Short mmCIF file of C-alpha atoms and ligand atoms in Angstrom, two decimals:
data_model
loop_
_atom_site.label_atom_id
_atom_site.label_comp_id
_atom_site.label_asym_id
_atom_site.label_seq_id
_atom_site.Cartn_x
_atom_site.Cartn_y
_atom_site.Cartn_z
CA MET A 1 -3.36 -4.94 -99.57
CA SER A 2 -6.70 -3.85 -99.15
CA ASN A 3 -9.57 -4.10 -101.63
CA LYS A 4 -10.46 -1.04 -103.37
CA ASN A 5 -13.86 -2.10 -103.79
CA ILE A 6 -14.58 -2.72 -100.17
CA LYS A 7 -14.65 -0.07 -97.30
CA ASN A 8 -16.72 -1.47 -94.72
CA ILE A 9 -16.74 -4.83 -93.53
CA CYS A 10 -19.86 -5.90 -91.36
CA VAL A 11 -19.13 -8.48 -88.46
CA PHE A 12 -21.39 -10.80 -86.85
CA ALA A 13 -20.41 -12.10 -83.49
CA SER A 14 -21.51 -13.50 -80.25
CA SER A 15 -22.50 -11.04 -77.49
CA SER A 16 -21.70 -13.69 -74.92
CA ASN A 17 -19.35 -12.69 -72.03
CA PHE A 18 -18.63 -16.46 -71.29
CA LEU A 19 -16.93 -17.78 -74.16
CA SER A 20 -13.29 -19.93 -74.58
CA GLU A 21 -10.58 -17.23 -74.63
CA CYS A 22 -10.05 -18.46 -78.17
CA PHE A 23 -12.75 -16.83 -79.56
CA TYR A 24 -12.36 -13.57 -78.02
CA GLU A 25 -8.79 -13.81 -79.16
CA ASP A 26 -9.60 -14.65 -82.81
CA ALA A 27 -12.26 -11.65 -82.58
CA ALA A 28 -9.72 -9.39 -81.39
CA GLU A 29 -7.15 -10.36 -84.24
CA LEU A 30 -9.49 -9.93 -86.86
CA GLY A 31 -10.33 -6.48 -85.58
CA LYS A 32 -6.84 -5.56 -85.73
CA LEU A 33 -6.43 -7.12 -89.16
CA ILE A 34 -9.65 -5.02 -90.53
CA GLY A 35 -8.21 -1.86 -88.98
CA GLU A 36 -4.64 -1.99 -90.25
CA ASN A 37 -5.77 -3.03 -93.84
CA GLY A 38 -7.46 0.20 -93.87
CA TYR A 39 -11.20 -1.21 -93.33
CA ASN A 40 -14.25 -0.28 -91.12
CA ILE A 41 -16.22 -2.08 -88.88
CA VAL A 42 -20.11 -2.57 -89.18
CA TYR A 43 -21.74 -4.17 -86.21
CA GLY A 44 -24.04 -4.76 -83.58
CA GLY A 45 -23.13 -2.00 -81.55
CA SER A 46 -22.63 -3.05 -78.29
CA THR A 47 -19.87 -3.52 -75.68
CA LEU A 48 -20.89 -7.55 -75.39
CA GLY A 49 -18.64 -10.47 -76.03
CA MET A 50 -16.66 -11.00 -79.35
CA MET A 51 -18.60 -7.92 -80.69
CA TRP A 52 -16.67 -5.77 -78.52
CA ALA A 53 -13.59 -7.73 -78.69
CA CYS A 54 -13.39 -7.20 -82.46
CA ALA A 55 -14.75 -3.66 -82.63
CA GLU A 56 -12.21 -2.28 -79.93
CA GLN A 57 -9.25 -3.62 -82.25
CA VAL A 58 -10.48 -2.01 -85.31
CA LYS A 59 -10.51 1.37 -83.68
CA LEU A 60 -7.33 0.79 -81.84
CA ASN A 61 -5.70 0.13 -85.64
CA GLY A 62 -7.01 3.18 -87.41
CA GLY A 63 -10.42 1.83 -88.85
CA LYS A 64 -14.26 3.69 -87.89
CA VAL A 65 -16.32 1.74 -86.09
CA TYR A 66 -20.34 1.77 -87.14
CA GLY A 67 -22.98 0.29 -84.82
CA VAL A 68 -26.23 -0.51 -85.74
CA MET A 69 -28.53 -1.29 -82.57
CA PRO A 70 -32.39 -1.12 -82.29
CA GLN A 71 -34.04 0.40 -79.39
CA ARG A 72 -34.90 -2.44 -77.37
CA LEU A 73 -31.19 -3.42 -76.94
CA VAL A 74 -30.48 -0.01 -76.37
CA ASP A 75 -32.74 0.52 -73.69
CA MET A 76 -31.41 -3.01 -71.96
CA GLY A 77 -28.16 -0.75 -71.66
CA CYS A 78 -26.10 -3.07 -74.49
CA ARG A 79 -25.09 0.38 -76.46
CA THR A 80 -21.04 1.52 -76.50
CA ASP A 81 -20.25 5.00 -76.79
CA ASN A 82 -17.39 4.17 -78.68
CA CYS A 83 -18.76 3.94 -81.95
CA ASP A 84 -17.85 6.46 -84.59
CA GLU A 85 -21.60 6.58 -86.11
CA PHE A 86 -24.33 4.91 -84.33
CA HIS A 87 -27.30 4.34 -86.35
CA LEU A 88 -30.57 3.62 -83.96
CA ALA A 89 -32.60 0.83 -85.77
CA VAL A 90 -36.45 0.29 -85.30
CA GLY A 91 -36.33 -3.41 -84.42
CA MET A 92 -34.14 -6.59 -85.77
CA ARG A 93 -35.08 -6.67 -88.91
CA ASP A 94 -34.71 -2.98 -89.83
CA ARG A 95 -31.17 -3.28 -88.34
CA LYS A 96 -30.13 -6.17 -90.66
CA GLN A 97 -31.23 -4.11 -93.52
CA LYS A 98 -29.20 -1.04 -92.51
CA MET A 99 -26.21 -3.36 -91.75
CA ASP A 100 -26.42 -4.85 -95.19
CA GLU A 101 -26.90 -1.25 -96.56
CA ILE A 102 -23.66 0.60 -95.37
CA SER A 103 -21.39 -2.83 -95.49
CA ASP A 104 -19.48 -4.31 -98.54
CA ALA A 105 -18.54 -7.32 -97.35
CA VAL A 106 -19.84 -9.80 -94.29
CA ILE A 107 -17.90 -11.72 -91.86
CA ALA A 108 -19.57 -14.20 -89.41
CA LEU A 109 -17.34 -15.07 -86.27
CA ALA A 110 -18.64 -18.10 -83.95
CA GLY A 111 -22.08 -16.74 -82.23
CA GLY A 112 -25.21 -17.92 -81.18
CA LEU A 113 -28.79 -17.81 -82.58
CA GLY A 114 -28.51 -14.36 -83.23
CA THR A 115 -25.41 -14.62 -85.61
CA LEU A 116 -26.82 -17.81 -87.32
CA GLU A 117 -29.95 -15.75 -88.32
CA GLU A 118 -27.83 -12.94 -89.48
CA LEU A 119 -25.50 -15.18 -91.41
CA THR A 120 -27.98 -17.32 -93.16
CA GLU A 121 -29.59 -14.29 -94.30
CA MET A 122 -26.62 -13.06 -96.15
CA ILE A 123 -26.54 -16.52 -97.92
CA VAL A 124 -29.90 -16.14 -98.76
CA GLN A 125 -29.57 -12.67 -100.07
CA LYS A 126 -26.41 -13.58 -101.95
CA GLN A 127 -27.84 -16.63 -103.52
CA LEU A 128 -30.80 -14.86 -105.04
CA GLY A 129 -28.32 -12.13 -106.46
CA TYR A 130 -29.69 -8.93 -103.97
CA ASN A 131 -25.93 -8.97 -103.03
CA LYS A 132 -22.71 -9.88 -104.27
CA LYS A 133 -20.48 -9.32 -101.35
CA PRO A 134 -18.24 -11.60 -100.08
CA VAL A 135 -19.33 -13.74 -97.32
CA VAL A 136 -16.99 -15.36 -94.82
CA ILE A 137 -17.13 -17.64 -92.20
CA LEU A 138 -14.39 -17.61 -89.48
CA ASN A 139 -14.38 -21.03 -88.25
CA THR A 140 -12.58 -20.46 -84.91
CA ASN A 141 -11.66 -23.64 -83.56
CA GLY A 142 -14.15 -25.69 -85.93
CA PHE A 143 -17.03 -23.99 -84.29
CA TYR A 144 -18.77 -24.06 -87.65
CA ASP A 145 -17.69 -28.02 -88.59
CA LYS A 146 -21.44 -28.89 -87.77
CA LEU A 147 -23.27 -26.36 -89.89
CA LEU A 148 -21.16 -27.25 -92.68
CA GLU A 149 -21.74 -30.63 -92.37
CA PHE A 150 -25.55 -30.04 -92.17
CA ILE A 151 -25.05 -27.74 -95.30
CA ASP A 152 -23.54 -30.85 -96.80
CA VAL A 153 -26.89 -32.87 -95.79
CA ILE A 154 -28.86 -29.94 -97.59
CA VAL A 155 -27.15 -30.17 -100.90
CA GLU A 156 -27.06 -34.00 -101.02
CA GLU A 157 -30.78 -34.18 -100.27
CA LYS A 158 -31.04 -32.02 -103.12
CA PHE A 159 -32.73 -29.15 -100.89
CA ALA A 160 -29.77 -26.74 -102.66
CA ASN A 161 -27.48 -27.00 -105.62
CA LYS A 162 -24.14 -27.58 -104.50
CA ILE A 163 -22.97 -24.40 -106.26
CA ALA A 164 -24.41 -22.97 -102.80
CA LYS A 165 -21.86 -24.01 -100.97
CA ASP A 166 -19.68 -21.52 -103.12
CA LEU A 167 -21.21 -18.41 -102.06
CA ILE A 168 -19.47 -18.86 -98.59
CA TYR A 169 -15.87 -18.76 -97.83
CA VAL A 170 -14.58 -20.62 -94.82
CA ALA A 171 -11.39 -19.00 -93.36
CA GLN A 172 -9.91 -21.09 -90.85
CA THR A 173 -7.82 -17.62 -89.41
CA PRO A 174 -8.58 -14.25 -89.29
CA GLN A 175 -5.83 -13.65 -91.80
CA ASP A 176 -7.27 -16.14 -93.96
CA ALA A 177 -10.42 -14.19 -93.70
CA ILE A 178 -8.79 -11.06 -94.39
CA ASP A 179 -6.71 -12.05 -97.30
CA TYR A 180 -10.17 -13.56 -99.10
CA ILE A 181 -11.55 -10.31 -98.81
CA ASN A 182 -8.41 -8.26 -99.93
CA SER A 183 -8.63 -10.27 -103.31
CA TYR A 184 -12.41 -10.69 -103.60
CA ILE A 185 -13.69 -9.98 -107.16
CA GLU A 186 -17.53 -9.35 -107.09
CA PRO A 187 -19.32 -12.07 -109.61
CA GLU A 188 -21.21 -10.90 -112.71
CA VAL A 189 -23.64 -13.49 -111.24
CA THR A 190 -23.93 -15.35 -107.48
CA MET A 191 -26.23 -18.03 -108.69
CA SER A 192 -28.00 -18.16 -112.22
CA LYS A 193 -31.59 -19.56 -112.18
CA HIS A 194 -30.81 -22.85 -113.64
CA GLU A 195 -28.32 -23.32 -110.66
CA ILE A 196 -30.57 -22.23 -108.35
CA TYR A 197 -33.36 -24.35 -109.26
CA SER A 198 -31.83 -27.32 -110.65
CA ARG A 199 -29.51 -30.19 -109.01
P1 LIG B 201 -25.82 -13.86 -80.77
O1 LIG B 201 -24.75 -14.82 -81.52
O2 LIG B 201 -27.37 -14.70 -80.31
O3 LIG B 201 -24.87 -13.77 -79.37
O4 LIG B 201 -26.32 -12.58 -81.48
C1 LIG B 201 -24.92 -11.84 -81.73
C2 LIG B 201 -25.52 -11.33 -83.06
O5 LIG B 201 -27.05 -10.50 -82.62
C3 LIG B 201 -24.54 -10.13 -83.46
O6 LIG B 201 -24.15 -10.22 -84.48
C4 LIG B 201 -25.50 -8.76 -83.38
O7 LIG B 201 -25.92 -7.99 -84.46
C5 LIG B 201 -27.02 -9.54 -82.96
N1 LIG B 201 -27.28 -9.29 -81.01
C6 LIG B 201 -27.48 -9.95 -80.86
N2 LIG B 201 -27.69 -9.83 -79.06
C7 LIG B 201 -27.01 -8.41 -79.14
C8 LIG B 201 -26.80 -7.50 -78.08
N3 LIG B 201 -27.35 -7.82 -76.78
N4 LIG B 201 -26.35 -6.24 -78.40
C9 LIG B 201 -26.19 -6.19 -79.79
N5 LIG B 201 -26.40 -6.96 -80.90
C10 LIG B 201 -26.79 -8.10 -80.57
#
């Protein structure tokens, strides 16, 4: 059942067309579930890689597709004409802000440096209470295991409170990611000042 507080799900995902099939399959399956569960997608607005594999399935399954892209990438020919709404951004920072503004939940699929940057920014936003949205990592084929190990190191070495790990939900399948979003209840406080600054 859909979450009545969530309408638009922001998906960060690889722009690569050269990945193992399992990554596109999970992206497509997630897109199908986003549409079937009555949600829309906010994404990078491109025809590339996992991004489009996911967005196309949202559209085919009844959801709306909102693309956000800066001019430089439009000029490089990355834009798809298949968005229900297209937002032109000034640059990558402005784009992230727009994606944040118009979405109610975040799912990061496997990706490269662009995806990593988008994901970590959303975790920090949540840590500091700028938003209280669900932030989900879809761990296709264990792709994020090493990042999760590194976050363990960050906690063990006391660079962050272990509670910071609870800001992220690690889903092993697209269905798991959607189930989490369907049942997500926004917390009053994501991390208190004490939790942020104590160890
Ligand atoms: P990457 O993981 O490095 O492939 O970057 C993908 C992420 O960064 C996506 O979630 C997009 O929001 C953004 N991005 C990077 N390259 C592009 C592109 N060519 N077209 C659209 N978005 C892109």
